[in-house]
Coordinates of C-alpha atoms and ligand atoms in Angstrom, one line a residue:
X1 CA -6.7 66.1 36.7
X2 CA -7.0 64.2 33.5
X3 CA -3.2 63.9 32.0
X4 CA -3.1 63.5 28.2
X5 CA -0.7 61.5 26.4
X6 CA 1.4 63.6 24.2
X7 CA 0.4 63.2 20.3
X8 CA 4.0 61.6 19.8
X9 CA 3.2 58.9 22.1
X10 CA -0.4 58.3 21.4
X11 CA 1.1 57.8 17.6
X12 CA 3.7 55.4 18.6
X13 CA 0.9 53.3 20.1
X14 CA -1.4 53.3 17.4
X15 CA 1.3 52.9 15.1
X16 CA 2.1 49.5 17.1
X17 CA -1.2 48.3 17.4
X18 CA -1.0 48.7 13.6
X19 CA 2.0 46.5 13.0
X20 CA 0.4 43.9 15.5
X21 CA -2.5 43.5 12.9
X22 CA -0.4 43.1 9.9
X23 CA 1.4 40.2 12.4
X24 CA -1.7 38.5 12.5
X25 CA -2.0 36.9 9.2
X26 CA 1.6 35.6 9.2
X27 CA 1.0 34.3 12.9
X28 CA -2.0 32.2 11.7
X29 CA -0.1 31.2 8.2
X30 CA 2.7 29.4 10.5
X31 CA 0.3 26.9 12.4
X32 CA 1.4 23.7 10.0
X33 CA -0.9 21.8 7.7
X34 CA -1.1 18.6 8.4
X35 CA -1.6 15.5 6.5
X36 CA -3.6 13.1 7.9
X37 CA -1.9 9.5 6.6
X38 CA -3.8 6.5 7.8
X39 CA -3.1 2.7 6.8
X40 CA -3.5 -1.1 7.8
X41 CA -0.6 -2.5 8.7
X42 CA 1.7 -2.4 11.4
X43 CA 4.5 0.0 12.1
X44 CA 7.1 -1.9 11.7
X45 CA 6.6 -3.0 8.2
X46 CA 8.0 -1.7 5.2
X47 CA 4.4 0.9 4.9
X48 CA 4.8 1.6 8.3
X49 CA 8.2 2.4 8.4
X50 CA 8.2 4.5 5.0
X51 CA 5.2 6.4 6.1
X52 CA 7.4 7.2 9.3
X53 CA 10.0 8.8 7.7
X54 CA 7.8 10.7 5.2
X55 CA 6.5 12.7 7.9
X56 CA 9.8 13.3 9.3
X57 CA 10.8 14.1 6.0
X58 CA 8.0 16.5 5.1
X59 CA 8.3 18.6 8.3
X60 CA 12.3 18.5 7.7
X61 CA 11.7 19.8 4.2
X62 CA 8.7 22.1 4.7
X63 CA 10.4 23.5 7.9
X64 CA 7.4 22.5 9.9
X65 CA 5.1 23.8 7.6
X66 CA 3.8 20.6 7.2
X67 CA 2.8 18.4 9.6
X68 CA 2.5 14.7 8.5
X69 CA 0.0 12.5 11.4
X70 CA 0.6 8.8 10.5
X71 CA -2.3 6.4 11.7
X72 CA -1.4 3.0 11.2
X73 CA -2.9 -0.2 11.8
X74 CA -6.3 0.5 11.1
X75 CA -7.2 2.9 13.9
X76 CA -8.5 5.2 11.9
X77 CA -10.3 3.7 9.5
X78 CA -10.3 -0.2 8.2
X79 CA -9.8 -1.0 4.3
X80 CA -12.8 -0.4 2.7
X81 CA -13.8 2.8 5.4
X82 CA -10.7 5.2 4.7
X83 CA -11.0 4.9 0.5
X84 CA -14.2 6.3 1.2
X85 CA -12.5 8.5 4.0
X86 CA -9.8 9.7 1.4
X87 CA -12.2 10.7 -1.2
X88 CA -14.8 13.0 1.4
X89 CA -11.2 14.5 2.8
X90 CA -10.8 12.9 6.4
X91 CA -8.0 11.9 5.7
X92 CA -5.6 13.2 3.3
X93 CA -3.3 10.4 2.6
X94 CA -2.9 6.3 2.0
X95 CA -1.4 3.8 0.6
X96 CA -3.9 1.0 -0.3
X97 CA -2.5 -1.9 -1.6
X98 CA -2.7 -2.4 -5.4
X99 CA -5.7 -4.6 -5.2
X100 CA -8.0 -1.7 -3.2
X101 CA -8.5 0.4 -6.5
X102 CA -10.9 -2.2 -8.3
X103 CA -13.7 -1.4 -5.9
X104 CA -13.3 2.1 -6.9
X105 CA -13.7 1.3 -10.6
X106 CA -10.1 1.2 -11.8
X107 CA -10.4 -2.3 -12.4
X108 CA -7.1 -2.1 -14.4
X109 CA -5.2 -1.9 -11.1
X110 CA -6.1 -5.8 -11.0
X111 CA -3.2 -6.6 -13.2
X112 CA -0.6 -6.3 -10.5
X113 CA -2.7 -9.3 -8.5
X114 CA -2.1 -11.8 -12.0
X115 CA -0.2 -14.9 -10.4
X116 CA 3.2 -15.1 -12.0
X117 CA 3.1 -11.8 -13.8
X118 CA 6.3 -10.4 -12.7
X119 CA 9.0 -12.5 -12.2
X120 CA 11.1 -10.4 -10.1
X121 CA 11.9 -7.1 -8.7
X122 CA 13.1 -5.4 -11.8
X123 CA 10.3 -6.4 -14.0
X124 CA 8.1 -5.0 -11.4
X125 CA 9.8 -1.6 -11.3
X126 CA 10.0 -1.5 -15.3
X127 CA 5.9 -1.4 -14.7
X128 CA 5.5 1.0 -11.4
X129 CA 8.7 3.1 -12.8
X130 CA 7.3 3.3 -16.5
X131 CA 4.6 4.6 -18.3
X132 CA 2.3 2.0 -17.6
X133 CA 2.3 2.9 -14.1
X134 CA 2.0 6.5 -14.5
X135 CA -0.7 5.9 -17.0
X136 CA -2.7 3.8 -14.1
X137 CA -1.9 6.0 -11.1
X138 CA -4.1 9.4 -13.9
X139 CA -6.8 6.6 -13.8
X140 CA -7.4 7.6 -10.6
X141 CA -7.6 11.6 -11.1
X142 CA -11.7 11.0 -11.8
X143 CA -11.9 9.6 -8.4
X144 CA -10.7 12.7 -6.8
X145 CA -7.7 11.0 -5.8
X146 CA -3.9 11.6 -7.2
X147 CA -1.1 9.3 -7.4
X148 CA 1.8 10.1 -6.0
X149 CA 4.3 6.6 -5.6
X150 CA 4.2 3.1 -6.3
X151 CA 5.1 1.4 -3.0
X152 CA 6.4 -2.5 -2.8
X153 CA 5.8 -4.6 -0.4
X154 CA 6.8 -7.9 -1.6
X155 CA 6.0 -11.4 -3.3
X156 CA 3.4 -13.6 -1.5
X157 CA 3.7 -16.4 0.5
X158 CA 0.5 -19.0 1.0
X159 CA -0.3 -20.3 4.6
X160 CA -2.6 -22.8 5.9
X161 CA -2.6 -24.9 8.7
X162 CA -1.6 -28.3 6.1
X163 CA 1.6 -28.4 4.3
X164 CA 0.9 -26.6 1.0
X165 CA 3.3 -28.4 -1.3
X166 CA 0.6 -29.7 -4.8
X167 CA -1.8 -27.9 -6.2
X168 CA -4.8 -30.5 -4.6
X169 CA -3.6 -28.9 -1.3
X170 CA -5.6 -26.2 -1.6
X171 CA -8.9 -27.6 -2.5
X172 CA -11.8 -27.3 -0.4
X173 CA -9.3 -24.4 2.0
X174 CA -11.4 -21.1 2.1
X175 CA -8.7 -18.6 2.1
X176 CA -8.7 -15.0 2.7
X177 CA -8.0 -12.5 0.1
X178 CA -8.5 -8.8 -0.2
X179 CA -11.1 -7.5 -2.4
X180 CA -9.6 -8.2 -5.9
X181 CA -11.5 -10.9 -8.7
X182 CA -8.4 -11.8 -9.9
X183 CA -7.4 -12.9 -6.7
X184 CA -11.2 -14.8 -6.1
X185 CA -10.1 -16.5 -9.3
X186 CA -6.6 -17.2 -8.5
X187 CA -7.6 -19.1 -5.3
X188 CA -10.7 -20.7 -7.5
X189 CA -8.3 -21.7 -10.0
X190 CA -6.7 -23.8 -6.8
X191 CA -9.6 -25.6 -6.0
X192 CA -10.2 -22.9 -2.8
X193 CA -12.7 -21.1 -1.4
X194 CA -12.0 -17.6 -1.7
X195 CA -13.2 -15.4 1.2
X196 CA -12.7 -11.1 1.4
X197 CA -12.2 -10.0 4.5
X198 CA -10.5 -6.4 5.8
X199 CA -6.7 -6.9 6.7
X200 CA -7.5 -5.7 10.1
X201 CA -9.9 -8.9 10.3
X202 CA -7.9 -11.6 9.1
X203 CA -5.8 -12.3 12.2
X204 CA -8.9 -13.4 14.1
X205 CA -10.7 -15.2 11.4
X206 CA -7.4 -17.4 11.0
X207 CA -7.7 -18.2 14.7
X208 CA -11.2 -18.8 15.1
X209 CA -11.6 -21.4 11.7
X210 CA -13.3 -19.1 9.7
X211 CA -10.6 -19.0 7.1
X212 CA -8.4 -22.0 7.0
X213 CA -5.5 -19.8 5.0
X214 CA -4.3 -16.8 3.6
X215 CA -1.7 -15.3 1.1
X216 CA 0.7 -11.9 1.9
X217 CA 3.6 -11.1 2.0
X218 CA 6.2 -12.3 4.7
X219 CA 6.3 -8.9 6.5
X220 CA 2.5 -8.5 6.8
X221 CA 2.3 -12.2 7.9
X222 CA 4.7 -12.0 10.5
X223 CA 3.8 -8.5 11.7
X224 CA 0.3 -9.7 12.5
X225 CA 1.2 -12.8 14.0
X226 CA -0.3 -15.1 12.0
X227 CA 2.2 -17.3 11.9
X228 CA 0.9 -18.1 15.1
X229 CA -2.3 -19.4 14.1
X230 CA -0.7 -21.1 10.7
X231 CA 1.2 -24.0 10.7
X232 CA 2.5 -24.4 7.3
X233 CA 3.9 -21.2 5.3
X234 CA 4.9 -22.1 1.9
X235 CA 7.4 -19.2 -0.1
X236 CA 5.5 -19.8 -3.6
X237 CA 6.1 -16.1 -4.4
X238 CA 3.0 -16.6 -6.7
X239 CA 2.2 -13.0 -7.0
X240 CA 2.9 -9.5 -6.2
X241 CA 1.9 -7.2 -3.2
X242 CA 2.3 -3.8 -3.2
X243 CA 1.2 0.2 -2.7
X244 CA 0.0 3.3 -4.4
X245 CA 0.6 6.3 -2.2
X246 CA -2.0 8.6 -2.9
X247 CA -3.6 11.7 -1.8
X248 CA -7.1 13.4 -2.0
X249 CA -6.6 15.7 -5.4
X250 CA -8.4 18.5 -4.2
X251 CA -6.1 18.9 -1.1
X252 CA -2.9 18.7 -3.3
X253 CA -3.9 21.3 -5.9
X254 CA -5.0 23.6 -3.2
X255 CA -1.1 23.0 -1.6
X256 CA 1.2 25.9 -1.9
X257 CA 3.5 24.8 -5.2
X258 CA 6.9 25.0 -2.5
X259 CA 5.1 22.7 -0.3
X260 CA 4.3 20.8 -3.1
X261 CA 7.2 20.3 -4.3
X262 CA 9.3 19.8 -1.2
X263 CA 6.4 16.6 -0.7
X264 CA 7.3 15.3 -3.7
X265 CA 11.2 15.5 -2.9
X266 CA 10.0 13.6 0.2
X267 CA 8.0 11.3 -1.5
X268 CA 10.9 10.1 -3.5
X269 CA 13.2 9.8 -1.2
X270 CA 10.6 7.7 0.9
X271 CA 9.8 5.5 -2.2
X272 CA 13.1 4.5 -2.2
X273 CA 13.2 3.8 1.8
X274 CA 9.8 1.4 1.4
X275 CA 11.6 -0.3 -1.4
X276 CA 14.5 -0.9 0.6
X277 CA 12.9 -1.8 3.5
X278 CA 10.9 -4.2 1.8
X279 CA 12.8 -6.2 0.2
X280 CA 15.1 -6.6 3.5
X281 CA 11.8 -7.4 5.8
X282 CA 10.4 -9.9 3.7
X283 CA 13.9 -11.7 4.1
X284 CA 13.9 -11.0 7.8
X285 CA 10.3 -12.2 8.6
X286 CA 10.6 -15.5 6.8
X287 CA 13.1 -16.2 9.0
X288 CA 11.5 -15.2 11.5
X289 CA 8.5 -17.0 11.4
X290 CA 11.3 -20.2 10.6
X291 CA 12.8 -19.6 14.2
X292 CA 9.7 -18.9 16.0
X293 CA 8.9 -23.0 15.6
X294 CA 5.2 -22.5 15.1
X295 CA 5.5 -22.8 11.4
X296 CA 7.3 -24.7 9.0
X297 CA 8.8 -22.7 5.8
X298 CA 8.2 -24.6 2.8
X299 CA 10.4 -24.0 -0.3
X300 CA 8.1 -25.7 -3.1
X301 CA 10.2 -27.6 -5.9
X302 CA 10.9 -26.2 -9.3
X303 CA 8.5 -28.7 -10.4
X304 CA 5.8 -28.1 -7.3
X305 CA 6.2 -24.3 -8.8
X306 CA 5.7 -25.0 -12.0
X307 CA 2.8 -27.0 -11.5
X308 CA 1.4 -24.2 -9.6
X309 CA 2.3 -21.5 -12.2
X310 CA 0.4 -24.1 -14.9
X311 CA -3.2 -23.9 -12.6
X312 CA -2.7 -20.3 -12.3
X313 CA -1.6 -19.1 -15.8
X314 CA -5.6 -19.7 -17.1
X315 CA -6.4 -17.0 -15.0
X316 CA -5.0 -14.1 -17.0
X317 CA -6.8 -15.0 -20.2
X318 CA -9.8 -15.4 -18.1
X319 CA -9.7 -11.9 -16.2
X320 CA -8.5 -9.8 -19.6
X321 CA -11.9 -8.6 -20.3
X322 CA -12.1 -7.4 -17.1
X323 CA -8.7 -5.9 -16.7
X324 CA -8.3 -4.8 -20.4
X325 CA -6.4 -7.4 -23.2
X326 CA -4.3 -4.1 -23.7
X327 CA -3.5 -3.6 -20.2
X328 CA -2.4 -6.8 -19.7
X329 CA -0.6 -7.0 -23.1
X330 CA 1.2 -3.9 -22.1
X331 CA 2.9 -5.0 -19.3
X332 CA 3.8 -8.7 -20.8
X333 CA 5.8 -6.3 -23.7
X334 CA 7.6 -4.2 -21.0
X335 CA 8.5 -6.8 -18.9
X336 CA 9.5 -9.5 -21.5
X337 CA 7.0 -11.8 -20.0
X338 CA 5.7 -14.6 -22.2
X339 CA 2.8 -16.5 -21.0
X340 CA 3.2 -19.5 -23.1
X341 CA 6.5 -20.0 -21.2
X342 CA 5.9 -22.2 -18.4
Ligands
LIG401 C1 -4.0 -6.9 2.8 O1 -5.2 -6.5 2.9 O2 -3.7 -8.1 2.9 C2 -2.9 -5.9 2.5 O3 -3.4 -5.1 1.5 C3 -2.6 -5.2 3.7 C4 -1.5 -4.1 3.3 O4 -1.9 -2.9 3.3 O5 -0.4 -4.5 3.1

């Protein structure tokens, strides 16, 4: 014979079933949102290793609400591929080089690529710290992309496979840059042959002759091996290399404000790690490259300097319609930085 349940029990049930539905929302709302973070270089560089420890930072913060997945070294997508990937949403997260935001139309961000412009760290940071650098990273806000940090990677080194002492060294070179006219005209300026190629290409194309030379960092040059296809690295610290962290705009208005938040806390403290790290890498991989006796370090002359610095200065007057007189202009006042100073 059928046995009913009593009515207290057959409650109890339902009333359980109940509670398991409200669950339901809460148990979905706990799988983390991740943050897709792809970039070019290496690990072990100053991005890598700041990206790194933003993800641990933004789980430890979030309480594993957030998950950050760091794709470095071009895996996911090369230069050019994962601007374009940031701005459909594939990825959420980069940090492009300075010189990477022309082709978007924010030509301004050319400025940071003017030979000479900043004369040291703390100029630089008066510039990426300041207004100005605020002012550039809302530039980007039509793109569909927000700013979120200024990055540094360092001052740039030139490498060939000849001793790169006078200006006439460079003539005839074709030498790789990344996709910046200021930079096509810096290397012009030198009597070079200027040639953009994606980061993730230029190992290969110093190796196989299809550049001759190149200009980066020490960090980036050492942590793609090119020293081993350069023979000559000379520490002319001619311009300035570095980041803007950024994220697609959409994604980070649609972010909880507490998640928000505890990303930006993250943020900061990672700023201040790539900084850091940075400055101590670039140190470290010059002597690096010194020790591995493929290369020889030059350290140009006050006077081979200065002679460069004279064939590059022309270069700012010629890209200021490009960049903006007042952009330009801007940054000369905040950093103190007088061009008719040789
Ligand atoms: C380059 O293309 O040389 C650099 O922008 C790579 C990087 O991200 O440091």
């Amino acid at each position: 014979m059928l046995k009913l349940k009593p009515v207290s029990t057959l409650r109890r049930s339902m009333f359980t079933l109940a509670a398991l539905v409200a669950l339901l929302p809460a148990a979905f709302a706990q799988s983390p949102i991740v943050i897709k973070f792809s970039h070019v270089v290496a690990v072990d560089t100053p991005k890598g290793k700041a990206a790194e420890f933003f993800a641990k930072r933004a789980a430890e913060l979030t309480k594993g609400r957030v998950k950050v997945e760091v794709y470095p070294n071009s895996q996911l997508y090369k230069d050019k591929e994962e601007m374009e990937a940031l701005q459909l949403g594939s990825v959420q997260m980069l940090a492009p080089s300075l010189s990477k935001f022309a082709p978007l139309g924010v030509k301004e961000f050319e400025v940071f690529d003017l030979p000479f412009i900043f004369d040291d760290y703390p100029s630089l940071h008066k510039v990426t710290n300041g207004p100005i650098g605020q002012g550039l990273l809302r530039k980007l806000e039509s793109r569909g992309i927000h700013g979120l940090a200024y990055w540094d990677n360092g001052f740039k080194v030139m490498s060939a496979n000849k001793p790169l002492k006078a200006v006439e060294n460079y003539k005839g070179l074709k030498m790789r840059i990344q996709s910046s006219k200021v930079l096509d005209a810096e290397m012009r300026a030198l009597g070079a042959l200027p040639q953009v190629l994606a980061f993730s290409e230029t190992y290969q194309a110093l190796q196989t002759g299809v550049v001759d030379g190149t200009e980066n960092p020490p960090s980036n040059l050492y942590t793609q091996k090119m020293h081993e296809v350069q023979k000559h690295v000379s520490v002319t610290n001619h311009g300035y290399l570095g980041y803007a962290v950024v994220v697609n705009k959409k994604f980070w208005e649609g972010l909880p404000a507490d998640i928000r938040l505890a990303l930006t806390k993250a943020m900061a403290e990672s700023t201040q790690v790539a900084n850091d790290v940075a400055f101590q890498d670039n140190q470290e991989a010059l002597t690096k490259v010194q020790a591995s006796g493929k290369t020889v370090v030059y350290k140009p002359t006050i006077g081979e300097r200065f002679l460069l610095k004279k064939a590059l200065m022309p270069v700012h007057k010629q890209m200021a319609s490009r960049i903006g007189e007042d952009v330009i202009q801007s940054i000369y006042k905040e950093t103190g930085f007088d061009p008719s100073k040789m």
